[in-house]
Amino acid sequence: MSNASPVTVLGLGEMGRALAAAFLTAKRPTTVWNRTAAKADEPVALGAVRAGSVTEAVTGSPLVVVCLLDYGIVRETLEPVAGQLHGRTVVNLTNGTPTQASEMATWVAEHGGDYLDGGIMAVPTTVATPEAFILYSGERSVFDTYRGVLAELGSARYLGDDIGLASLYDLALLSGMNKMFDGFHHAVAMATSRQEGSASGFTELLVPWLTNMARLLPVFAADVDADLATAADPRLTQGLDVQISALANIMNASGDAGVSTAPLESSMAALRALLAQGHKVWSSPASVRQLRTSS
Ligand code: FVH
């Protein structure tokens, strides 16, 4: 290990072990702790220092990176060592909500510590690869102090001093991903409903199709930012009646193939609501506005 500034990793689940391994690969002195002690064996074999307690772990480094199951467990784990947080920085990469991030930041500050909230946009196997990026929010000066260390985990993307931003963007990105996977599963169920269909063969068509469609997203996003009544370029969209008719066909074909139409029902309801509001053309600004007001 080098004499670089040390780091502690609390939580050695699948993700925590990947984070610890990334720090160790960067030759950073790394102290690790996990409730189930055996999970420390792997990072220790790579050169990590095994902490026998949370106190030993937290006092081992000025920077404490936390990756546990949820915020309740983070708080439960840190509560007994609250007195040791003074002058340290906690970077919490556990998945949670903006409200939880804000509460955690306040609690750490009450104990004299600095706090950054983070959202990991990677899976354990892509940590520290060019594919990985991690979102951060909190005080800029705190981020700047540790930017180089955090970059060892993947590209460090600072979103701003609003502490809830990283978790909000993390959850919004996951929402987009979840819908994509739901769509994939439904499409594969349809395509494989006949004997000739194979998921792999179909996916060879789905990936380029979705890749092409994803290229439209920045255009649609600009329309949303401009708060247009409808899409700026009508060639990139279509009439709501056309959209509803195509979705009805998807639903009918899906039903005929013995595949559930449930995942499509909320889409149909949203299109019909837009039509009822007087919209003639499907567009992102109208769809996003509708979602904002229908919660
Ligand atoms: N894995 C992934 O791909 C995603 C990628 C994006 C970020 N997430 C979030 O990272 C957090 C941890 O996820 P994980 O994949 O490491 O999860 P596990 O492997 O299940 O490890 C869970 C750790 O939490 C510890 N833990 C659970 N309950 C307690 C408790 N009551 N007290 C103390 N620690 C607890 C667990 O310890 P142990 O069970 O090994 O003793 C693990 O360290 C998560 O927020 C993801 O959403 C991962």
mmCIF file of C-alpha atoms and ligand atoms in Angstrom:
data_model
loop_
_atom_site.group_PDB
_atom_site.id
_atom_site.type_symbol
_atom_site.label_atom_id
_atom_site.label_comp_id
_atom_site.label_asym_id
_atom_site.label_seq_id
_atom_site.Cartn_x
_atom_site.Cartn_y
_atom_site.Cartn_z
ATOM 1 C CA MET A 1 0.000 0.000 0.000
ATOM 2 C CA SER A 2 1.111 3.564 -0.659
ATOM 3 C CA ASN A 3 1.063 6.376 1.876
ATOM 4 C CA ALA A 4 -2.052 7.813 0.207
ATOM 5 C CA SER A 5 -4.831 9.057 2.470
ATOM 6 C CA PRO A 6 -6.585 6.014 3.973
ATOM 7 C CA VAL A 7 -10.192 5.055 3.519
ATOM 8 C CA THR A 8 -12.622 2.875 5.439
ATOM 9 C CA VAL A 9 -15.343 0.808 3.777
ATOM 10 C CA LEU A 10 -18.327 -0.105 5.952
ATOM 11 C CA GLY A 11 -20.376 -2.918 4.420
ATOM 12 C CA LEU A 12 -18.864 -5.739 2.403
ATOM 13 C CA GLY A 13 -21.815 -7.083 0.490
ATOM 14 C CA GLU A 14 -21.429 -7.616 -3.246
ATOM 15 C CA MET A 15 -21.012 -3.890 -3.838
ATOM 16 C CA GLY A 16 -18.962 -3.059 -0.737
ATOM 17 C CA ARG A 17 -16.396 -5.740 -1.619
ATOM 18 C CA ALA A 18 -16.123 -4.323 -5.154
ATOM 19 C CA LEU A 19 -15.575 -0.818 -3.729
ATOM 20 C CA ALA A 20 -12.917 -2.065 -1.309
ATOM 21 C CA ALA A 21 -11.194 -3.970 -4.125
ATOM 22 C CA ALA A 22 -11.124 -0.800 -6.249
ATOM 23 C CA PHE A 23 -9.416 1.187 -3.465
ATOM 24 C CA LEU A 24 -6.959 -1.649 -2.906
ATOM 25 C CA THR A 25 -6.188 -1.878 -6.623
ATOM 26 C CA ALA A 26 -5.411 1.848 -6.482
ATOM 27 C CA LYS A 27 -3.002 0.973 -3.647
ATOM 28 C CA ARG A 28 -4.990 3.010 -1.143
ATOM 29 C CA PRO A 29 -4.699 1.928 2.505
ATOM 30 C CA THR A 30 -8.151 0.492 3.182
ATOM 31 C CA THR A 31 -9.799 -0.568 6.425
ATOM 32 C CA VAL A 32 -12.885 -2.758 6.119
ATOM 33 C CA TRP A 33 -15.749 -3.822 8.363
ATOM 34 C CA ASN A 34 -18.795 -6.013 7.832
ATOM 35 C CA ARG A 35 -21.412 -7.420 10.199
ATOM 36 C CA THR A 36 -20.654 -10.924 8.917
ATOM 37 C CA ALA A 37 -16.928 -10.881 9.475
ATOM 38 C CA ALA A 38 -16.084 -13.625 6.956
ATOM 39 C CA LYS A 39 -16.924 -11.266 4.077
ATOM 40 C CA ALA A 40 -13.799 -9.294 5.008
ATOM 41 C CA ASP A 41 -11.560 -12.270 4.102
ATOM 42 C CA GLU A 42 -11.496 -11.378 0.393
ATOM 43 C CA PRO A 43 -10.480 -7.684 0.808
ATOM 44 C CA VAL A 44 -8.057 -8.642 3.576
ATOM 45 C CA ALA A 45 -6.407 -11.097 1.179
ATOM 46 C CA LEU A 46 -5.987 -8.130 -1.193
ATOM 47 C CA GLY A 47 -4.288 -6.087 1.524
ATOM 48 C CA ALA A 48 -7.095 -4.469 3.512
ATOM 49 C CA VAL A 49 -6.931 -3.973 7.270
ATOM 50 C CA ARG A 50 -9.665 -5.908 9.070
ATOM 51 C CA ALA A 51 -11.481 -3.782 11.674
ATOM 52 C CA GLY A 52 -12.766 -5.769 14.622
ATOM 53 C CA SER A 53 -15.525 -3.264 15.340
ATOM 54 C CA VAL A 54 -17.329 -0.322 13.757
ATOM 55 C CA THR A 55 -15.409 1.988 16.115
ATOM 56 C CA GLU A 56 -12.086 0.578 14.924
ATOM 57 C CA ALA A 57 -13.255 0.961 11.316
ATOM 58 C CA VAL A 58 -14.481 4.548 11.624
ATOM 59 C CA THR A 59 -11.465 5.752 13.575
ATOM 60 C CA GLY A 60 -9.149 4.086 11.036
ATOM 61 C CA SER A 61 -9.604 6.755 8.324
ATOM 62 C CA PRO A 62 -10.696 10.364 7.795
ATOM 63 C CA LEU A 63 -12.961 9.135 4.967
ATOM 64 C CA VAL A 64 -15.642 6.530 5.633
ATOM 65 C CA VAL A 65 -17.431 5.050 2.610
ATOM 66 C CA VAL A 66 -20.659 3.293 3.553
ATOM 67 C CA CYS A 67 -22.474 0.734 1.401
ATOM 68 C CA LEU A 68 -25.082 -1.157 3.389
ATOM 69 C CA LEU A 69 -28.514 -2.517 2.572
ATOM 70 C CA ASP A 70 -30.527 0.598 3.472
ATOM 71 C CA TYR A 71 -30.418 3.901 5.360
ATOM 72 C CA GLY A 72 -32.042 2.426 8.489
ATOM 73 C CA ILE A 73 -29.093 0.028 8.747
ATOM 74 C CA VAL A 74 -26.598 2.811 8.031
ATOM 75 C CA ARG A 75 -27.995 4.840 10.917
ATOM 76 C CA GLU A 76 -28.137 1.778 13.190
ATOM 77 C CA THR A 77 -24.492 0.997 12.360
ATOM 78 C CA LEU A 78 -23.181 4.555 12.812
ATOM 79 C CA GLU A 79 -25.280 5.524 15.863
ATOM 80 C CA PRO A 80 -22.986 3.826 18.415
ATOM 81 C CA VAL A 81 -19.938 5.627 16.940
ATOM 82 C CA ALA A 82 -21.575 9.046 16.458
ATOM 83 C CA GLY A 83 -19.005 10.569 18.808
ATOM 84 C CA GLN A 84 -16.189 9.486 16.464
ATOM 85 C CA LEU A 85 -17.600 11.212 13.385
ATOM 86 C CA HIS A 86 -16.230 14.637 14.335
ATOM 87 C CA GLY A 87 -13.784 15.835 11.650
ATOM 88 C CA ARG A 88 -14.441 12.845 9.402
ATOM 89 C CA THR A 89 -16.272 12.601 6.102
ATOM 90 C CA VAL A 90 -18.978 10.038 5.530
ATOM 91 C CA VAL A 91 -19.744 9.156 1.909
ATOM 92 C CA ASN A 92 -22.924 7.137 1.853
ATOM 93 C CA LEU A 93 -23.356 5.046 -1.309
ATOM 94 C CA THR A 94 -26.323 3.083 0.030
ATOM 95 C CA ASN A 95 -29.479 3.245 -2.086
ATOM 96 C CA GLY A 96 -32.067 5.586 -0.556
ATOM 97 C CA THR A 97 -34.388 8.539 -1.053
ATOM 98 C CA PRO A 98 -33.640 12.290 -1.065
ATOM 99 C CA THR A 99 -35.442 12.655 2.274
ATOM 100 C CA GLN A 100 -33.270 9.950 3.810
ATOM 101 C CA ALA A 101 -30.156 11.625 2.390
ATOM 102 C CA SER A 102 -31.136 14.940 3.906
ATOM 103 C CA GLU A 103 -31.845 13.382 7.322
ATOM 104 C CA MET A 104 -28.525 11.529 7.248
ATOM 105 C CA ALA A 105 -26.602 14.691 6.310
ATOM 106 C CA THR A 106 -28.206 16.585 9.187
ATOM 107 C CA TRP A 107 -27.433 13.788 11.648
ATOM 108 C CA VAL A 108 -23.773 13.533 10.574
ATOM 109 C CA ALA A 109 -23.416 17.351 10.741
ATOM 110 C CA GLU A 110 -24.873 17.335 14.265
ATOM 111 C CA HIS A 111 -21.945 15.105 15.209
ATOM 112 C CA GLY A 112 -19.349 17.334 13.566
ATOM 113 C CA GLY A 113 -18.823 15.286 10.403
ATOM 114 C CA ASP A 114 -19.018 16.138 6.717
ATOM 115 C CA TYR A 115 -21.364 14.188 4.482
ATOM 116 C CA LEU A 116 -21.693 13.374 0.806
ATOM 117 C CA ASP A 117 -24.544 11.331 -0.552
ATOM 118 C CA GLY A 118 -23.967 9.100 -3.543
ATOM 119 C CA GLY A 119 -25.655 6.846 -6.058
ATOM 120 C CA ILE A 120 -23.683 4.060 -7.705
ATOM 121 C CA MET A 121 -24.466 3.678 -11.397
ATOM 122 C CA ALA A 122 -22.610 0.403 -11.788
ATOM 123 C CA VAL A 123 -22.869 -3.238 -10.826
ATOM 124 C CA PRO A 124 -20.134 -4.886 -8.775
ATOM 125 C CA THR A 125 -18.350 -6.227 -11.876
ATOM 126 C CA THR A 126 -18.155 -2.776 -13.512
ATOM 127 C CA VAL A 127 -16.919 -0.803 -10.481
ATOM 128 C CA ALA A 128 -13.670 1.010 -11.385
ATOM 129 C CA THR A 129 -14.161 0.375 -15.108
ATOM 130 C CA PRO A 130 -14.783 3.177 -17.637
ATOM 131 C CA GLU A 131 -18.455 2.147 -17.647
ATOM 132 C CA ALA A 132 -18.994 3.003 -13.966
ATOM 133 C CA PHE A 133 -20.139 6.394 -12.803
ATOM 134 C CA ILE A 134 -21.111 7.475 -9.332
ATOM 135 C CA LEU A 135 -23.328 10.456 -8.578
ATOM 136 C CA TYR A 136 -22.526 12.715 -5.634
ATOM 137 C CA SER A 137 -24.270 15.587 -3.916
ATOM 138 C CA GLY A 138 -23.388 17.680 -0.898
ATOM 139 C CA GLU A 139 -20.962 20.477 -0.151
ATOM 140 C CA ARG A 140 -18.715 21.214 -3.128
ATOM 141 C CA SER A 141 -15.609 21.712 -0.961
ATOM 142 C CA VAL A 142 -16.070 18.255 0.604
ATOM 143 C CA PHE A 143 -16.453 16.675 -2.811
ATOM 144 C CA ASP A 144 -13.389 18.536 -4.103
ATOM 145 C CA THR A 145 -11.328 17.276 -1.155
ATOM 146 C CA TYR A 146 -12.085 13.639 -1.993
ATOM 147 C CA ARG A 147 -12.736 13.811 -5.726
ATOM 148 C CA GLY A 148 -9.488 11.981 -6.559
ATOM 149 C CA VAL A 149 -10.134 9.200 -4.047
ATOM 150 C CA LEU A 150 -13.733 8.739 -5.190
ATOM 151 C CA ALA A 151 -12.641 8.616 -8.829
ATOM 152 C CA GLU A 152 -10.909 5.317 -8.007
ATOM 153 C CA LEU A 153 -14.401 3.753 -7.885
ATOM 154 C CA GLY A 154 -15.561 5.083 -11.254
ATOM 155 C CA SER A 155 -16.163 8.455 -12.847
ATOM 156 C CA ALA A 156 -17.180 10.811 -10.006
ATOM 157 C CA ARG A 157 -20.108 12.994 -11.152
ATOM 158 C CA TYR A 158 -20.869 15.900 -8.827
ATOM 159 C CA LEU A 159 -24.475 17.082 -9.160
ATOM 160 C CA GLY A 160 -24.634 19.982 -6.705
ATOM 161 C CA ASP A 161 -24.936 21.005 -3.082
ATOM 162 C CA ASP A 162 -28.607 19.998 -2.798
ATOM 163 C CA ILE A 163 -27.982 16.831 -0.792
ATOM 164 C CA GLY A 164 -30.983 14.987 -2.279
ATOM 165 C CA LEU A 165 -29.829 15.286 -5.891
ATOM 166 C CA ALA A 166 -27.655 12.171 -6.077
ATOM 167 C CA SER A 167 -30.345 9.862 -4.719
ATOM 168 C CA LEU A 168 -33.061 11.533 -6.819
ATOM 169 C CA TYR A 169 -31.065 11.056 -10.031
ATOM 170 C CA ASP A 170 -30.012 7.556 -8.966
ATOM 171 C CA LEU A 171 -33.649 6.531 -8.414
ATOM 172 C CA ALA A 172 -34.805 8.272 -11.610
ATOM 173 C CA LEU A 173 -32.111 6.432 -13.608
ATOM 174 C CA LEU A 174 -33.184 3.174 -12.000
ATOM 175 C CA SER A 175 -36.806 3.988 -12.881
ATOM 176 C CA GLY A 176 -35.830 4.334 -16.548
ATOM 177 C CA MET A 177 -33.864 1.095 -16.356
ATOM 178 C CA ASN A 178 -36.719 -0.795 -14.672
ATOM 179 C CA LYS A 179 -39.160 0.241 -17.401
ATOM 180 C CA MET A 180 -36.665 -0.858 -20.048
ATOM 181 C CA PHE A 181 -36.284 -4.300 -18.443
ATOM 182 C CA ASP A 182 -40.078 -4.607 -18.023
ATOM 183 C CA GLY A 183 -40.449 -3.764 -21.711
ATOM 184 C CA PHE A 184 -37.766 -6.302 -22.611
ATOM 185 C CA HIS A 185 -39.525 -9.053 -20.650
ATOM 186 C CA HIS A 186 -42.897 -8.298 -22.212
ATOM 187 C CA ALA A 187 -41.443 -8.095 -25.718
ATOM 188 C CA VAL A 188 -39.566 -11.382 -25.271
ATOM 189 C CA ALA A 189 -42.686 -13.093 -23.923
ATOM 190 C CA MET A 190 -44.549 -12.006 -27.060
ATOM 191 C CA ALA A 191 -41.770 -12.862 -29.501
ATOM 192 C CA THR A 192 -41.215 -16.330 -28.049
ATOM 193 C CA SER A 193 -44.912 -17.197 -27.974
ATOM 194 C CA ARG A 194 -44.465 -19.056 -31.270
ATOM 195 C CA GLN A 195 -42.212 -22.025 -31.718
ATOM 196 C CA GLU A 196 -39.859 -20.237 -34.114
ATOM 197 C CA GLY A 197 -39.152 -17.426 -31.674
ATOM 198 C CA SER A 198 -36.045 -17.384 -29.522
ATOM 199 C CA ALA A 199 -35.210 -14.717 -26.969
ATOM 200 C CA SER A 200 -31.651 -14.425 -28.284
ATOM 201 C CA GLY A 201 -32.664 -14.111 -31.940
ATOM 202 C CA PHE A 202 -35.302 -11.515 -31.081
ATOM 203 C CA THR A 203 -32.893 -9.552 -28.911
ATOM 204 C CA GLU A 204 -30.556 -9.168 -31.888
ATOM 205 C CA LEU A 205 -33.322 -6.984 -33.346
ATOM 206 C CA LEU A 206 -34.406 -5.352 -30.095
ATOM 207 C CA VAL A 207 -31.014 -3.932 -29.155
ATOM 208 C CA PRO A 208 -30.451 -1.908 -32.367
ATOM 209 C CA TRP A 209 -34.084 -0.807 -32.319
ATOM 210 C CA LEU A 210 -33.871 0.467 -28.740
ATOM 211 C CA THR A 211 -30.457 2.008 -29.410
ATOM 212 C CA ASN A 212 -31.949 3.985 -32.307
ATOM 213 C CA MET A 213 -34.912 5.065 -30.193
ATOM 214 C CA ALA A 214 -32.637 6.074 -27.295
ATOM 215 C CA ARG A 215 -30.930 8.529 -29.667
ATOM 216 C CA LEU A 216 -34.184 10.501 -29.744
ATOM 217 C CA LEU A 217 -34.146 11.083 -25.989
ATOM 218 C CA PRO A 218 -31.928 14.207 -26.004
ATOM 219 C CA VAL A 219 -34.272 15.768 -28.571
ATOM 220 C CA PHE A 220 -37.315 14.929 -26.448
ATOM 221 C CA ALA A 221 -35.510 16.214 -23.327
ATOM 222 C CA ALA A 222 -34.865 19.557 -25.031
ATOM 223 C CA ASP A 223 -38.611 19.780 -25.803
ATOM 224 C CA VAL A 224 -39.371 19.154 -22.115
ATOM 225 C CA ASP A 225 -36.821 21.781 -21.007
ATOM 226 C CA ALA A 226 -38.356 24.288 -23.406
ATOM 227 C CA ASP A 227 -41.760 23.390 -21.923
ATOM 228 C CA LEU A 228 -43.232 23.156 -25.404
ATOM 229 C CA ALA A 229 -46.925 22.478 -25.845
ATOM 230 C CA THR A 230 -45.949 19.584 -28.095
ATOM 231 C CA ALA A 231 -42.875 18.185 -29.884
ATOM 232 C CA ALA A 232 -40.726 20.690 -31.785
ATOM 233 C CA ASP A 233 -40.214 18.258 -34.661
ATOM 234 C CA PRO A 234 -43.500 16.569 -35.664
ATOM 235 C CA ARG A 235 -41.556 14.023 -37.759
ATOM 236 C CA LEU A 236 -40.254 12.459 -34.531
ATOM 237 C CA THR A 237 -43.675 11.791 -33.069
ATOM 238 C CA GLN A 238 -47.140 10.759 -34.177
ATOM 239 C CA GLY A 239 -50.811 11.409 -33.562
ATOM 240 C CA LEU A 240 -52.273 10.161 -30.290
ATOM 241 C CA ASP A 241 -54.930 8.284 -32.279
ATOM 242 C CA VAL A 242 -52.155 6.456 -34.196
ATOM 243 C CA GLN A 243 -50.309 5.724 -30.962
ATOM 244 C CA ILE A 244 -53.460 4.422 -29.253
ATOM 245 C CA SER A 245 -54.337 2.253 -32.225
ATOM 246 C CA ALA A 246 -50.806 0.740 -32.307
ATOM 247 C CA LEU A 247 -50.860 0.093 -28.553
ATOM 248 C CA ALA A 248 -54.284 -1.540 -28.864
ATOM 249 C CA ASN A 249 -52.770 -3.815 -31.531
ATOM 250 C CA ILE A 250 -49.887 -4.692 -29.212
ATOM 251 C CA MET A 251 -52.353 -5.485 -26.442
ATOM 252 C CA ASN A 252 -54.606 -7.582 -28.689
ATOM 253 C CA ALA A 253 -51.667 -9.523 -30.153
ATOM 254 C CA SER A 254 -50.273 -9.971 -26.668
ATOM 255 C CA GLY A 255 -53.601 -11.308 -25.381
ATOM 256 C CA ASP A 256 -53.901 -13.625 -28.433
ATOM 257 C CA ALA A 257 -50.418 -14.951 -27.680
ATOM 258 C CA GLY A 258 -51.379 -15.688 -24.082
ATOM 259 C CA VAL A 259 -49.104 -12.935 -22.757
ATOM 260 C CA SER A 260 -50.358 -10.595 -20.041
ATOM 261 C CA THR A 261 -51.337 -7.095 -21.125
ATOM 262 C CA ALA A 262 -51.053 -5.747 -17.579
ATOM 263 C CA PRO A 263 -47.718 -3.927 -18.136
ATOM 264 C CA LEU A 264 -49.302 -1.997 -21.014
ATOM 265 C CA GLU A 265 -52.485 -0.903 -19.306
ATOM 266 C CA SER A 266 -51.005 2.146 -17.546
ATOM 267 C CA SER A 267 -49.513 3.295 -20.888
ATOM 268 C CA MET A 268 -52.925 3.032 -22.551
ATOM 269 C CA ALA A 269 -54.568 4.912 -19.665
ATOM 270 C CA ALA A 270 -51.969 7.690 -19.967
ATOM 271 C CA LEU A 271 -52.521 8.036 -23.735
ATOM 272 C CA ARG A 272 -56.296 8.146 -23.290
ATOM 273 C CA ALA A 273 -55.944 10.789 -20.573
ATOM 274 C CA LEU A 274 -53.862 12.948 -22.925
ATOM 275 C CA LEU A 275 -56.504 12.570 -25.619
ATOM 276 C CA ALA A 276 -59.229 13.511 -23.120
ATOM 277 C CA GLN A 277 -57.236 16.646 -22.240
ATOM 278 C CA GLY A 278 -57.444 17.699 -25.876
ATOM 279 C CA HIS A 279 -53.945 16.714 -27.045
ATOM 280 C CA LYS A 280 -53.762 15.547 -30.634
ATOM 281 C CA VAL A 281 -50.108 14.463 -30.824
ATOM 282 C CA TRP A 282 -48.002 12.238 -28.573
ATOM 283 C CA SER A 283 -45.117 14.235 -27.109
ATOM 284 C CA SER A 284 -42.711 14.141 -24.192
ATOM 285 C CA PRO A 285 -43.541 17.602 -22.774
ATOM 286 C CA ALA A 286 -47.261 16.691 -22.522
ATOM 287 C CA SER A 287 -46.506 13.235 -21.091
ATOM 288 C CA VAL A 288 -44.101 14.585 -18.470
ATOM 289 C CA ARG A 289 -46.501 17.375 -17.490
ATOM 290 C CA GLN A 290 -49.253 14.797 -17.092
ATOM 291 C CA LEU A 291 -47.087 12.650 -14.800
ATOM 292 C CA ARG A 292 -46.130 15.666 -12.672
ATOM 293 C CA THR A 293 -49.754 16.480 -12.004
ATOM 294 C CA SER A 294 -51.184 12.989 -11.639
ATOM 295 C CA SER A 295 -49.348 11.929 -8.453
HETATM 296 N N1 FVH B 1 -25.371 -4.783 -6.208
HETATM 297 C C1 FVH B 1 -25.694 -3.880 -7.134
HETATM 298 O O1 FVH B 1 -25.578 -4.112 -8.324
HETATM 299 C C2 FVH B 1 -26.262 -2.521 -6.747
HETATM 300 C C3 FVH B 1 -25.674 -1.439 -7.610
HETATM 301 C C4 FVH B 1 -26.087 -0.054 -7.216
HETATM 302 C C5 FVH B 1 -25.980 0.160 -5.707
HETATM 303 N N2 FVH B 1 -26.609 -0.902 -4.986
HETATM 304 C C6 FVH B 1 -26.827 -0.598 -3.570
HETATM 305 O O2 FVH B 1 -25.679 -0.885 -2.752
HETATM 306 C C7 FVH B 1 -26.130 -1.263 -1.455
HETATM 307 C C8 FVH B 1 -25.515 -2.588 -1.080
HETATM 308 O O3 FVH B 1 -25.862 -3.532 -2.064
HETATM 309 P P1 FVH B 1 -25.128 -4.948 -2.176
HETATM 310 O O4 FVH B 1 -25.323 -5.428 -3.566
HETATM 311 O O5 FVH B 1 -23.763 -4.869 -1.648
HETATM 312 O O6 FVH B 1 -26.058 -5.817 -1.208
HETATM 313 P P2 FVH B 1 -25.693 -7.124 -0.361
HETATM 314 O O7 FVH B 1 -24.685 -7.940 -1.072
HETATM 315 O O8 FVH B 1 -26.996 -7.751 -0.033
HETATM 316 O O9 FVH B 1 -25.023 -6.537 0.956
HETATM 317 C C9 FVH B 1 -25.798 -5.879 1.951
HETATM 318 C C10 FVH B 1 -24.874 -5.305 2.987
HETATM 319 O O10 FVH B 1 -25.653 -4.754 4.066
HETATM 320 C C11 FVH B 1 -25.282 -5.421 5.277
HETATM 321 N N3 FVH B 1 -26.397 -5.538 6.200
HETATM 322 C C12 FVH B 1 -27.630 -5.995 5.946
HETATM 323 N N4 FVH B 1 -28.385 -5.957 7.069
HETATM 324 C C13 FVH B 1 -27.570 -5.490 8.049
HETATM 325 C C14 FVH B 1 -27.755 -5.198 9.433
HETATM 326 N N5 FVH B 1 -28.959 -5.373 10.030
HETATM 327 N N6 FVH B 1 -26.709 -4.724 10.139
HETATM 328 C C15 FVH B 1 -25.494 -4.516 9.544
HETATM 329 N N7 FVH B 1 -25.252 -4.757 8.234
HETATM 330 C C16 FVH B 1 -26.284 -5.231 7.503
HETATM 331 C C17 FVH B 1 -24.790 -6.785 4.835
HETATM 332 O O11 FVH B 1 -24.041 -7.329 5.883
HETATM 333 P P3 FVH B 1 -23.998 -8.947 6.051
HETATM 334 O O12 FVH B 1 -25.396 -9.458 5.750
HETATM 335 O O13 FVH B 1 -22.991 -9.413 5.064
HETATM 336 O O14 FVH B 1 -23.618 -9.159 7.465
HETATM 337 C C18 FVH B 1 -23.966 -6.388 3.610
HETATM 338 O O15 FVH B 1 -22.765 -5.801 4.000
HETATM 339 C C19 FVH B 1 -27.652 -1.308 -1.494
HETATM 340 O O16 FVH B 1 -28.178 -0.099 -0.988
HETATM 341 C C20 FVH B 1 -27.945 -1.445 -2.977
HETATM 342 O O17 FVH B 1 -29.209 -0.950 -3.343
HETATM 343 C C21 FVH B 1 -26.058 -2.208 -5.276
#
